[in-house]
Every structure is written in C-alpha cells, then in structure tokens.
GROMACS .gro file of C-alpha atoms in nm:
model
  248
    1MET     CA    1  15.349  10.461  10.757
    2ILE     CA    2  15.275  10.746  10.472
    3SER     CA    3  15.495  11.063  10.477
    4PHE     CA    4  15.368  11.317  10.199
    5GLU     CA    5  15.580  11.584  10.228
    6ASN     CA    6  15.598  11.922   9.991
    7VAL     CA    7  15.472  11.688   9.704
    8THR     CA    8  15.362  11.916   9.394
    9LYS     CA    9  15.195  11.763   9.058
   10VAL     CA   10  15.152  11.943   8.741
   11TYR     CA   11  15.008  11.861   8.421
   12ASN     CA   12  15.022  11.994   8.050
   13LYS     CA   13  15.292  12.265   8.276
   14THR     CA   14  14.955  12.433   8.403
   15ILE     CA   15  14.732  12.257   8.587
   16ARG     CA   16  14.884  12.243   8.955
   17ALA     CA   17  14.686  11.911   9.031
   18VAL     CA   18  14.851  11.851   9.383
   19ASP     CA   19  15.003  12.181   9.514
   20ASP     CA   20  15.264  12.159   9.787
   21ILE     CA   21  15.092  11.917   9.954
   22SER     CA   22  15.168  11.736  10.321
   23PHE     CA   23  14.997  11.477  10.504
   24ASN     CA   24  15.121  11.216  10.710
   25VAL     CA   25  14.903  10.862  10.865
   26LYS     CA   26  15.044  10.646  11.128
   27GLY     CA   27  14.967  10.271  11.199
   28GLY     CA   28  14.669  10.187  11.382
   29GLU     CA   29  14.476  10.498  11.172
   30ILE     CA   30  14.208  10.538  10.935
   31VAL     CA   31  14.198  10.857  10.706
   32GLY     CA   32  13.959  10.995  10.487
   33PHE     CA   33  14.038  11.192  10.191
   34ILE     CA   34  13.806  11.391  10.112
   35GLY     CA   35  13.748  11.661   9.867
   36PRO     CA   36  13.460  11.793   9.496
   37ASN     CA   37  13.509  11.634   9.190
   38GLY     CA   38  13.854  11.741   9.026
   39SER     CA   39  14.026  11.801   9.361
   40GLY     CA   40  14.351  11.570   9.284
   41LYS     CA   41  14.225  11.289   9.490
   42THR     CA   42  14.272  11.014   9.227
   43THR     CA   43  14.637  11.205   9.182
   44THR     CA   44  14.740  11.179   9.520
   45MET     CA   45  14.654  10.804   9.526
   46LYS     CA   46  14.864  10.769   9.247
   47LEU     CA   47  15.101  10.948   9.355
   48LEU     CA   48  15.156  10.773   9.624
   49THR     CA   49  15.129  10.426   9.490
   50GLY     CA   50  15.423  10.513   9.217
   51ILE     CA   51  15.219  10.530   8.914
   52ILE     CA   52  15.272  10.879   8.840
   53LYS     CA   53  15.605  11.020   8.940
   54ALA     CA   54  15.539  11.372   9.137
   55ASP     CA   55  15.732  11.652   9.017
   56VAL     CA   56  15.831  11.786   9.390
   57GLY     CA   57  15.811  11.642   9.683
   58LYS     CA   58  15.861  11.303   9.869
   59ILE     CA   59  15.679  11.021   9.947
   60THR     CA   60  15.802  10.743  10.129
   61VAL     CA   61  15.529  10.419  10.253
   62ASN     CA   62  15.601  10.187  10.525
   63GLY     CA   63  15.942  10.368  10.511
   64PHE     CA   64  16.035  10.289  10.166
   65ASN     CA   65  16.130  10.590   9.892
   66VAL     CA   66  15.813  10.533   9.644
   67ARG     CA   67  16.070  10.683   9.330
   68LYS     CA   68  16.451  10.524   9.523
   69GLN     CA   69  16.285  10.170   9.621
   70PRO     CA   70  15.928  10.130   9.451
   71LEU     CA   71  15.922   9.766   9.407
   72GLU     CA   72  15.945   9.768   9.783
   73ALA     CA   73  15.727  10.066   9.816
   74LYS     CA   74  15.449   9.869   9.669
   75ALA     CA   75  15.476   9.532   9.757
   76SER     CA   76  15.380   9.711  10.122
   77ILE     CA   77  15.006   9.906   9.960
   78GLY     CA   78  14.757   9.679   9.867
   79TYR     CA   79  14.546   9.953   9.634
   80ILE     CA   80  14.162  10.002   9.467
   81ALA     CA   81  14.201  10.206   9.202
   82ASP     CA   82  13.876  10.399   9.117
   83SER     CA   83  13.760  10.167   8.819
   84PRO     CA   84  13.708   9.813   8.858
   85ASP     CA   85  13.660   9.726   8.492
   86MET     CA   86  14.124   9.530   8.494
   87PHE     CA   87  14.168   9.197   8.293
   88LEU     CA   88  13.841   9.151   8.219
   89ARG     CA   89  13.867   8.791   8.028
   90LEU     CA   90  14.050   8.633   8.314
   91LYS     CA   91  13.852   8.460   8.494
   92GLY     CA   92  13.834   8.484   8.888
   93THR     CA   93  14.001   8.249   8.984
   94GLU     CA   94  14.325   8.323   8.718
   95PHE     CA   95  14.310   8.708   8.772
   96LEU     CA   96  14.388   8.619   9.199
   97ASP     CA   97  14.662   8.405   9.116
   98LEU     CA   98  14.849   8.647   8.866
   99ILE     CA   99  14.865   8.892   9.114
  100GLY     CA  100  14.909   8.610   9.396
  101ASP     CA  101  15.248   8.537   9.189
  102ILE     CA  102  15.347   8.930   9.105
  103TYR     CA  103  15.333   8.967   9.500
  104ARG     CA  104  15.469   8.605   9.526
  105VAL     CA  105  15.247   8.513   9.777
  106PRO     CA  106  15.273   8.106   9.878
  107THR     CA  107  15.031   7.897   9.775
  108ASP     CA  108  14.878   7.746  10.100
  109ASP     CA  109  14.846   8.116  10.208
  110ARG     CA  110  14.685   8.193   9.898
  111ARG     CA  111  14.460   7.978   9.857
  112LYS     CA  112  14.373   8.016  10.228
  113ARG     CA  113  14.292   8.411  10.164
  114ILE     CA  114  14.119   8.406   9.822
  115LYS     CA  115  13.852   8.156  10.040
  116GLU     CA  116  13.852   8.379  10.369
  117PHE     CA  117  13.791   8.669  10.173
  118ALA     CA  118  13.543   8.544   9.865
  119GLU     CA  119  13.334   8.430  10.192
  120ARG     CA  120  13.287   8.696  10.307
  121PHE     CA  121  13.245   8.811   9.998
  122GLU     CA  122  13.013   8.640   9.904
  123LEU     CA  123  13.180   8.581   9.547
  124SER     CA  124  13.315   8.178   9.591
  125ASP     CA  125  13.115   8.033   9.327
  126SER     CA  126  13.126   8.320   9.074
  127LEU     CA  127  13.536   8.283   9.088
  128GLY     CA  128  13.528   8.002   8.793
  129SER     CA  129  13.361   8.217   8.547
  130PRO     CA  130  13.552   8.555   8.314
  131ILE     CA  131  13.537   8.894   8.518
  132MET     CA  132  13.379   9.036   8.225
  133SER     CA  133  13.066   8.859   8.300
  134TYR     CA  134  13.060   8.980   8.706
  135SER     CA  135  12.842   9.284   8.736
  136HIS     CA  136  13.001   9.622   8.873
  137GLY     CA  137  12.984   9.521   9.187
  138MET     CA  138  13.143   9.153   9.164
  139ARG     CA  139  13.410   9.352   8.997
  140GLN     CA  140  13.497   9.556   9.251
  141LYS     CA  141  13.483   9.296   9.498
  142ILE     CA  142  13.772   9.040   9.330
  143MET     CA  143  13.983   9.364   9.317
  144VAL     CA  144  13.931   9.484   9.684
  145ILE     CA  145  13.998   9.071   9.733
  146ALA     CA  146  14.320   9.132   9.476
  147ALA     CA  147  14.429   9.399   9.639
  148LEU     CA  148  14.470   9.251   9.983
  149LEU     CA  149  14.535   8.854   9.874
  150HIS     CA  150  14.919   8.988  10.008
  151ASP     CA  151  14.873   9.135  10.337
  152PRO     CA  152  15.012   9.402  10.273
  153PRO     CA  153  15.063   9.651  10.594
  154VAL     CA  154  14.867   9.948  10.421
  155TRP     CA  155  14.573  10.037  10.244
  156ILE     CA  156  14.539  10.262   9.981
  157LEU     CA  157  14.151  10.255   9.849
  158ASP     CA  158  14.040  10.468   9.605
  159GLU     CA  159  13.636  10.520   9.657
  160PRO     CA  160  13.595  10.146   9.725
  161MET     CA  161  13.239  10.067   9.793
  162VAL     CA  162  13.106  10.252   9.522
  163GLY     CA  163  12.894   9.965   9.394
  164LEU     CA  164  12.909   9.768   9.688
  165ASP     CA  165  12.603   9.555   9.845
  166PRO     CA  166  12.551   9.675  10.158
  167LYS     CA  167  12.643   9.365  10.366
  168SER     CA  168  13.001   9.389  10.155
  169ALA     CA  169  13.020   9.714  10.208
  170TYR     CA  170  12.963   9.665  10.575
  171GLU     CA  171  13.288   9.392  10.575
  172LEU     CA  172  13.514   9.633  10.401
  173LYS     CA  173  13.433   9.821  10.686
  174GLN     CA  174  13.488   9.567  10.944
  175MET     CA  175  13.837   9.479  10.763
  176MET     CA  176  13.915   9.909  10.740
  177ARG     CA  177  13.881   9.840  11.123
  178GLU     CA  178  14.059   9.569  11.203
  179HIS     CA  179  14.401   9.591  10.981
  180ALA     CA  180  14.383   9.946  11.147
  181LYS     CA  181  14.373   9.775  11.484
  182ALA     CA  182  14.629   9.530  11.420
  183GLY     CA  183  14.884   9.860  11.360
  184ASN     CA  184  14.854   9.931  11.033
  185ALA     CA  185  14.751  10.197  10.790
  186VAL     CA  186  14.397  10.236  10.624
  187PHE     CA  187  14.384  10.577  10.363
  188PHE     CA  188  14.100  10.589  10.160
  189SER     CA  189  13.898  10.881   9.942
  190THR     CA  190  13.506  10.853   9.977
  191HIS     CA  191  13.236  11.136   9.862
  192VAL     CA  192  12.994  10.956  10.209
  193LEU     CA  193  13.058  11.176  10.429
  194GLU     CA  194  12.821  10.928  10.661
  195VAL     CA  195  13.099  10.652  10.644
  196ALA     CA  196  13.368  10.957  10.677
  197GLU     CA  197  13.199  10.994  11.022
  198LYS     CA  198  13.164  10.637  11.159
  199LEU     CA  199  13.476  10.529  11.059
  200CYS     CA  200  13.771  10.789  11.018
  201ASP     CA  201  14.056  10.855  11.305
  202ARG     CA  202  14.092  11.186  11.119
  203VAL     CA  203  13.997  11.325  10.784
  204ILE     CA  204  14.177  11.502  10.526
  205ILE     CA  205  13.944  11.772  10.284
  206ILE     CA  206  14.169  11.895   9.972
  207LYS     CA  207  14.045  12.103   9.742
  208LYS     CA  208  14.178  12.212   9.370
  209GLY     CA  209  14.521  11.999   9.460
  210HIS     CA  210  14.563  12.209   9.772
  211LEU     CA  211  14.465  12.051  10.118
  212LEU     CA  212  14.237  12.278  10.337
  213TYR     CA  213  14.187  12.044  10.654
  214ASP     CA  214  14.396  11.739  10.852
  215GLY     CA  215  14.180  11.650  11.168
  216THR     CA  216  13.926  11.533  11.327
  217LEU     CA  217  13.581  11.551  11.295
  218ASP     CA  218  13.535  11.646  11.649
  219GLU     CA  219  13.787  11.915  11.511
  220LEU     CA  220  13.578  12.047  11.229
  221GLU     CA  221  13.254  12.079  11.397
  222ASN     CA  222  13.357  12.291  11.676
  223LYS     CA  223  13.538  12.529  11.467
  224ASN     CA  224  13.158  12.535  11.312
  225LYS     CA  225  12.952  12.479  11.574
  226ASN     CA  226  12.633  12.577  11.322
  227GLY     CA  227  12.553  12.314  11.060
  228SER     CA  228  12.560  11.985  11.021
  229LEU     CA  229  12.886  11.702  10.869
  230GLU     CA  230  12.744  11.787  10.526
  231GLU     CA  231  12.665  12.176  10.559
  232ILE     CA  232  13.010  12.233  10.730
  233PHE     CA  233  13.171  12.029  10.390
  234LEU     CA  234  12.997  12.189  10.125
  235GLU     CA  235  13.041  12.604  10.235
  236LEU     CA  236  13.399  12.479  10.270
  237THR     CA  237  13.472  12.327   9.976
  238GLY     CA  238  13.233  12.624   9.761
  239ASN     CA  239  13.408  12.947  10.007
  240ASP     CA  240  13.732  13.083   9.984
  241LYS     CA  241  13.654  13.290  10.249
  242LYS     CA  242  13.669  12.949  10.473
  243GLU     CA  243  13.932  12.796  10.336
  244LYS     CA  244  14.165  13.058  10.429
  245GLU     CA  245  13.979  13.045  10.755
  246LEU     CA  246  14.077  12.724  10.807
  247SER     CA  247  14.446  12.690  10.698
  248GLU     CA  248  14.526  12.941  10.973
   0.00000   0.00000   0.00000
C-alpha cells in the first residue's frame, strides 16, 4: 500500500534529510518508524503525504503516484502531523465539519464516525468549544479524529501518542490493530520502543537520512543477543560500525 523507491530529499543543496531510501508497507501491516531526533522521520512522512516533494525517487500510496496523482493519493491517507496546534479558533465540531467537507464525507457517515471517535477518546463534551481552549492531549485527540474521519486505507502517523492519556493511547493502539486486521496499512513513528515492540509487525530504523534496518524486532534481537531492545537501538543509532554490520 506504500511504496517508497530510492527517494532522496535535499535541503539547501547540502543537507540530505532523506538519502536514497526504499521500503514498502503492505496491507495488513503495522510498521514502526524509529530513529533519533533529526534522523529524517518527519521529512519522510511529509514526502509520503505530498506536503513536500522528493528530489529523486518514486512514491506511491494505495496504488497512486504521490507526485502525478496527488489528490487520489491524499484521499487514501489519514495523516497525523507532529504538531496538533492547528485551526485553533475553530470549535471542535467546526473543524471536523471542515475536514468532512474537504474529503466529501456524507453527513450521516460523518456524524456516526465523529460520535464513535469522540466517545472512544472521551471528547464528546468538548466538541462545542474552541480548539484553543483544549489541552495538548485534547488537541491531539481531535487531530486523530480528523485524520480518520474519511476512513482512509493508509494511516501515516507522526508520533501519534504524544500527549495522549493512557486510556486514549490504548484506544488508538486498538484502532491501529483493527485497521490493519481489516487489510489496511499503518505506518507510524515513535520514540517509545516498548510501543513498537508490542504493536508492530515490522520496524524501520533510520539515522541521518539513511535506512539502517527493515525487519522484525525478533530478527533484530537475534542479530544482537547480548542486550535489550533499548540497548540494541542505542548502540545501532550511535555506532557507525554496528550500522555497517546490519546493512550488510
């Protein structure tokens, strides 16, 4: 459902934020995207969603070329950005109606989905208030609802659980599992290795724009039997020799 083929993105003609990366995410998979700050995770997600354009390479989402068929590709995506501070002057209901209009979600379907998501995230009583009055966690919840309102087959989530309370984080993880079980794709970034370990079918590790590892966590641990997952990750992302060994 996601195909990222030999993609490169250069900033200011010198900074290779993403450097000749290739990976795929199939329907039915939850894939975690892991790396240190500044490794290229958010740039990769913005490339996938068409927010920025790749300098080199081909990106397809749900069979649509992101550059040549941008509207069709974007209609297939539910995207949660790394910041929930948007449309702050709108009420929650106004913002969700705006998103519903953009994606042409029928009114009956829209109301049903908003009600279901708001109940799961315990946000029903706040939808009539301006988003600027929400806490950070509440803003994150409304952005999750907005991203999923049009029932997209591909979820691209940039640190989606930051700011969520434990119950809401649990609900989102359950929704991710349900979405993948229905044959759809979930691609999300996280700094929390325990979440990746419990939730992901595969992980992709990136460092300084380079893909270091693409596979299961079991395979990664089997290659590094002398440490915990956290120790393996810290060694991998901070050790150029280990990076070379895993890429061979």
